[in-house]
């Protein structure tokens, strides 16, 4: 048996691939297109705006038939202003046949427009908080299917596109602080375990795909005010006080608290970062 011996000295002084010329260049997404799921509203649509602001382009996907109109119009205007492009497709992230059919087609269109696919932001997700002792199995499977299997399906077919085009790319999976902790006062077992799977998925994929120049990282947000948290608060308004007790900055997050982080992870400035989790929770997990 022969072993390939890794010699760290051999790499000293070798420029990294895509080494950005400046900090600004490391955050520049010009002429790059990213798939963004959960892009019809909430965090996903805000992250699309972040990509567009730095000159990138986005192809949004969502289970909803169309995006929230006012915010979408603002995002379209941003695309125009910054020389990017923005389109929307309805897609179920956990339906592999749909994903497999659509992604290569859209990637071809992006490449012929001179803005090839450079990665993915997987933001689609669902939650339903119910006590585990009564949690219906079909609902548990649905949460895991969308949050965890959907992340894998999207990452897998994005990687296929990147490898086929020989483009080093960046994949960002939106996890949650709930993938690493149990939320005090919230019966959230299905969601928490699905998000724990997302974090381990990224670490495992980074181990396999580094050879193609594909980086895979996660962002773990704390509580953000979106439709998802609002629906939890509608059922249990007292949760707000529980959440605020862990809020070290004395507020919950808004979706734009994550914009700079996603640009950093997609851009070449983070080119030595893979298999990592960016916890952005306003200090929540730092408290006991
Ligand atoms: N809101 C929070 O406090 C919070 C905290 C941590 C992590 N997150 C994560 O952030 C992401 C965005 O959530 P949000 O808070 O903006 O909620 P949201 O409900 O506004 O957005 C989620 C989007 O995903 C879409 N979606 C659901 N199932 C889908 C499927 N099968 N295929 C395609 N799209 C699908 C929904 O239609 C929706 O537009 C989720 O992954 C969520 O788990 C949210």
XYZ file of C-alpha atoms and ligand atoms in Angstrom:
332
model
C 0.000 0.000 0.000
C 1.325 3.468 -0.816
C 0.634 6.522 1.256
C 0.586 10.069 0.051
C 2.716 11.980 2.539
C 1.568 15.474 3.344
C 4.476 17.880 3.490
C 3.343 21.194 4.988
C 6.665 22.853 4.103
C 5.934 22.310 0.416
C 2.960 24.655 0.640
C 4.742 27.545 2.370
C 4.906 30.524 0.051
C 2.456 29.022 -2.438
C -0.310 31.514 -3.176
C -3.764 30.256 -2.258
C -6.169 29.765 -5.159
C -8.289 32.849 -5.857
C -6.159 34.849 -3.468
C -8.012 38.191 -3.278
C -5.924 41.287 -3.911
C -7.515 43.239 -1.039
C -10.092 42.956 1.727
C -12.606 44.563 -0.618
C -11.845 42.010 -3.337
C -12.345 39.233 -0.807
C -15.917 40.444 -0.326
C -16.676 41.035 -4.006
C -19.216 38.678 -5.609
C -19.322 40.343 -9.042
C -20.064 37.997 -11.970
C -20.985 35.188 -9.608
C -24.410 33.637 -9.180
C -25.624 31.851 -6.059
C -28.592 29.557 -5.515
C -30.572 30.755 -2.477
C -33.380 28.630 -1.046
C -36.105 29.988 1.207
C -35.625 33.107 -0.903
C -39.250 34.251 -1.066
C -39.148 36.045 2.282
C -37.521 36.371 5.705
C -33.851 35.599 6.191
C -33.407 34.133 2.696
C -34.593 37.262 0.913
C -32.373 39.440 3.114
C -29.354 37.291 2.309
C -30.180 37.652 -1.383
C -30.058 41.431 -0.911
C -26.605 41.049 0.674
C -25.345 39.139 -2.381
C -26.827 41.740 -4.727
C -25.352 44.665 -2.760
C -21.815 43.427 -3.429
C -22.432 42.914 -7.148
C -23.439 39.240 -7.112
C -26.465 37.572 -8.665
C -28.981 35.200 -7.137
C -31.402 32.517 -8.229
C -34.028 32.276 -5.518
C -36.067 29.154 -4.724
C -38.994 28.647 -2.424
C -41.951 26.363 -1.870
C -44.161 29.463 -1.999
C -45.415 30.170 -5.537
C -44.017 33.692 -5.464
C -41.935 35.964 -3.256
C -43.295 38.643 -0.923
C -43.940 41.402 -3.438
C -42.724 44.615 -1.766
C -39.390 43.197 -0.572
C -38.895 41.361 -3.870
C -39.312 44.602 -5.858
C -36.676 46.240 -3.640
C -34.325 43.289 -4.251
C -34.883 43.515 -8.029
C -34.000 47.201 -7.886
C -30.801 46.363 -5.983
C -29.861 43.843 -8.684
C -30.297 46.447 -11.384
C -28.384 49.113 -9.457
C -25.393 46.827 -8.910
C -25.229 45.075 -12.282
C -26.508 41.716 -11.019
C -29.500 39.572 -11.807
C -32.264 38.048 -9.690
C -34.774 35.364 -10.680
C -37.262 33.188 -8.815
C -38.283 29.538 -9.187
C -40.740 27.544 -7.139
C -38.985 24.445 -5.782
C -39.287 21.925 -2.980
C -35.751 21.487 -1.625
C -36.392 17.939 -0.475
C -37.682 16.751 -3.862
C -34.500 15.474 -5.476
C -36.063 14.886 -8.912
C -37.130 18.563 -9.088
C -33.759 19.811 -7.868
C -31.806 17.542 -10.206
C -33.805 18.741 -13.195
C -33.749 22.443 -12.432
C -30.262 23.228 -11.102
C -28.137 22.225 -14.145
C -30.508 24.123 -16.488
C -30.320 27.290 -14.413
C -26.558 26.892 -14.033
C -26.189 26.754 -17.800
C -28.218 29.958 -18.182
C -26.133 31.704 -15.516
C -22.895 30.623 -17.198
C -24.012 31.842 -20.610
C -24.922 35.204 -19.059
C -21.291 35.418 -17.879
C -22.162 34.899 -14.204
C -21.552 31.211 -13.435
C -22.842 29.516 -10.320
C -20.394 29.904 -7.441
C -22.350 28.315 -4.621
C -25.428 28.024 -2.486
C -27.105 29.588 0.514
C -29.579 27.039 1.838
C -32.078 28.893 3.952
C -35.318 26.941 3.450
C -36.570 25.628 6.748
C -39.638 24.874 8.842
C -40.460 24.460 12.495
C -43.346 23.202 14.519
C -42.919 23.168 18.271
C -44.857 20.377 19.998
C -44.028 18.214 23.025
C -41.884 15.242 21.942
C -44.037 12.824 23.925
C -46.935 13.469 21.535
C -45.010 14.491 18.424
C -46.628 12.814 15.382
C -44.044 10.838 13.435
C -45.172 12.073 10.018
C -44.648 15.667 11.166
C -41.237 14.818 12.673
C -40.250 13.254 9.342
C -41.443 16.344 7.471
C -39.276 18.676 9.589
C -36.213 16.450 9.104
C -37.013 16.038 5.417
C -37.070 19.767 4.706
C -34.399 21.050 7.108
C -31.866 18.246 6.947
C -32.488 16.145 3.804
C -33.312 19.334 1.858
C -29.924 20.806 2.871
C -28.205 17.664 1.591
C -30.134 17.552 -1.696
C -29.377 21.212 -2.447
C -25.709 20.899 -1.448
C -25.272 17.707 -3.489
C -26.687 19.140 -6.717
C -24.915 22.469 -6.291
C -21.648 20.574 -5.849
C -22.350 18.605 -9.047
C -22.801 21.877 -10.945
C -19.579 23.321 -9.472
C -17.525 20.205 -10.159
C -18.834 19.947 -13.748
C -17.862 23.576 -14.382
C -14.601 23.238 -12.447
C -15.513 26.268 -10.326
C -14.347 26.430 -6.696
C -17.447 27.399 -4.767
C -18.827 28.174 -1.351
C -21.842 26.492 0.210
C -23.496 28.062 3.239
C -26.116 26.054 5.084
C -28.318 27.944 7.509
C -28.324 25.934 10.715
C -29.425 27.367 14.030
C -28.133 27.771 17.561
C -30.843 25.127 18.189
C -28.553 22.641 16.428
C -26.166 22.887 19.387
C -28.391 23.727 22.367
C -31.933 22.959 23.569
C -34.024 26.130 23.669
C -35.191 26.810 27.202
C -38.988 26.690 27.446
C -39.545 25.490 23.877
C -40.677 21.961 22.935
C -38.522 21.946 19.832
C -37.003 18.468 19.552
C -37.762 17.812 15.870
C -36.351 21.149 14.736
C -33.317 20.991 17.041
C -32.277 17.544 15.888
C -32.787 18.453 12.220
C -30.488 21.465 12.678
C -27.874 19.413 14.557
C -27.839 17.242 11.438
C -27.224 20.305 9.263
C -24.104 21.223 11.280
C -22.681 17.718 11.023
C -23.599 17.565 7.334
C -21.439 20.634 6.629
C -18.445 19.207 8.505
C -18.774 15.903 6.645
C -19.167 17.502 3.211
C -16.168 19.778 3.810
C -14.082 16.654 4.344
C -15.214 15.224 0.976
C -15.372 18.303 -1.216
C -12.245 20.257 -0.285
C -10.522 18.337 -3.076
C -12.789 20.162 -5.567
C -12.159 23.554 -3.988
C -15.695 23.582 -2.560
C -16.018 25.018 0.949
C -18.979 24.173 3.164
C -19.837 26.210 6.270
C -22.877 26.882 8.412
C -24.381 29.964 10.023
C -26.175 29.339 13.314
C -28.514 32.239 14.026
C -30.146 32.944 17.366
C -33.753 34.178 17.557
C -34.662 36.337 14.552
C -37.931 38.154 14.174
C -39.446 36.474 11.077
C -42.621 34.579 10.167
C -41.102 31.461 11.746
C -40.623 32.949 15.220
C -43.827 34.985 14.962
C -45.830 31.776 14.519
C -44.211 30.349 17.681
C -45.005 33.571 19.575
C -48.598 33.539 18.302
C -49.110 30.229 20.127
C -46.988 31.020 23.227
C -46.510 34.818 23.643
C -44.710 34.292 26.998
C -41.751 32.841 25.038
C -40.732 36.401 24.190
C -39.702 37.087 27.804
C -37.802 33.788 28.000
C -35.903 34.655 24.811
C -35.137 38.172 26.009
C -33.610 36.780 29.211
C -30.833 35.311 27.026
C -30.459 38.406 24.851
C -27.082 39.884 25.866
C -27.541 42.816 23.484
C -31.047 43.350 24.842
C -32.769 42.573 21.549
C -33.609 39.704 19.211
C -32.073 39.597 15.739
C -33.438 41.065 12.535
C -32.686 39.291 9.222
C -30.179 41.940 8.161
C -27.933 41.032 11.129
C -26.675 38.132 8.981
C -25.959 39.917 5.693
C -22.264 40.677 6.177
C -21.611 37.160 7.468
C -23.005 35.521 4.354
C -20.980 37.790 2.058
C -17.855 36.893 4.047
C -18.528 33.154 3.761
C -19.335 33.295 0.039
C -16.418 35.547 -0.881
C -12.764 34.643 -1.344
C -11.899 36.470 1.895
C -12.918 33.285 3.739
C -11.012 31.037 1.337
C -9.272 29.097 4.142
C -12.525 28.513 6.034
C -14.465 25.286 5.625
C -16.331 22.959 7.966
C -16.912 25.849 10.372
C -19.992 27.165 12.082
C -20.556 30.891 12.561
C -22.700 31.282 15.671
C -24.491 34.650 15.503
C -26.888 34.705 18.423
C -26.495 38.013 20.260
C -24.685 36.150 23.038
C -27.569 33.780 23.774
C -25.454 30.609 23.990
C -22.846 32.361 26.150
C -25.336 32.533 29.035
C -26.182 29.612 31.276
N -36.267 32.877 12.697
C -35.364 32.407 13.557
O -35.350 32.743 14.758
C -34.318 31.452 13.092
C -33.292 31.119 13.969
C -32.310 30.233 13.564
C -32.363 29.694 12.292
N -33.379 30.033 11.447
C -33.388 29.429 10.124
O -33.381 30.426 9.142
C -33.969 29.936 7.940
C -34.999 30.948 7.424
O -36.068 31.008 8.330
P -36.938 32.326 8.558
O -36.850 32.643 9.986
O -36.604 33.363 7.545
O -38.413 31.738 8.351
P -39.420 31.863 7.134
O -40.506 30.898 7.454
O -39.785 33.275 6.896
O -38.567 31.356 5.885
C -38.397 30.020 5.541
C -38.682 29.883 4.053
O -38.434 28.526 3.666
C -39.441 28.162 2.748
N -39.592 26.700 2.682
C -40.154 25.903 3.618
N -40.148 24.631 3.182
C -39.560 24.625 1.965
C -39.256 23.618 1.014
N -39.568 22.331 1.233
N -38.659 23.972 -0.145
C -38.354 25.274 -0.377
N -38.612 26.275 0.471
C -39.207 25.948 1.629
C -40.683 28.848 3.288
O -41.711 28.925 2.305
C -40.135 30.196 3.700
O -40.200 31.133 2.652
C -34.572 28.575 8.306
O -33.693 27.537 7.893
C -34.632 28.616 9.814
O -34.606 27.332 10.388
C -34.356 30.890 11.809
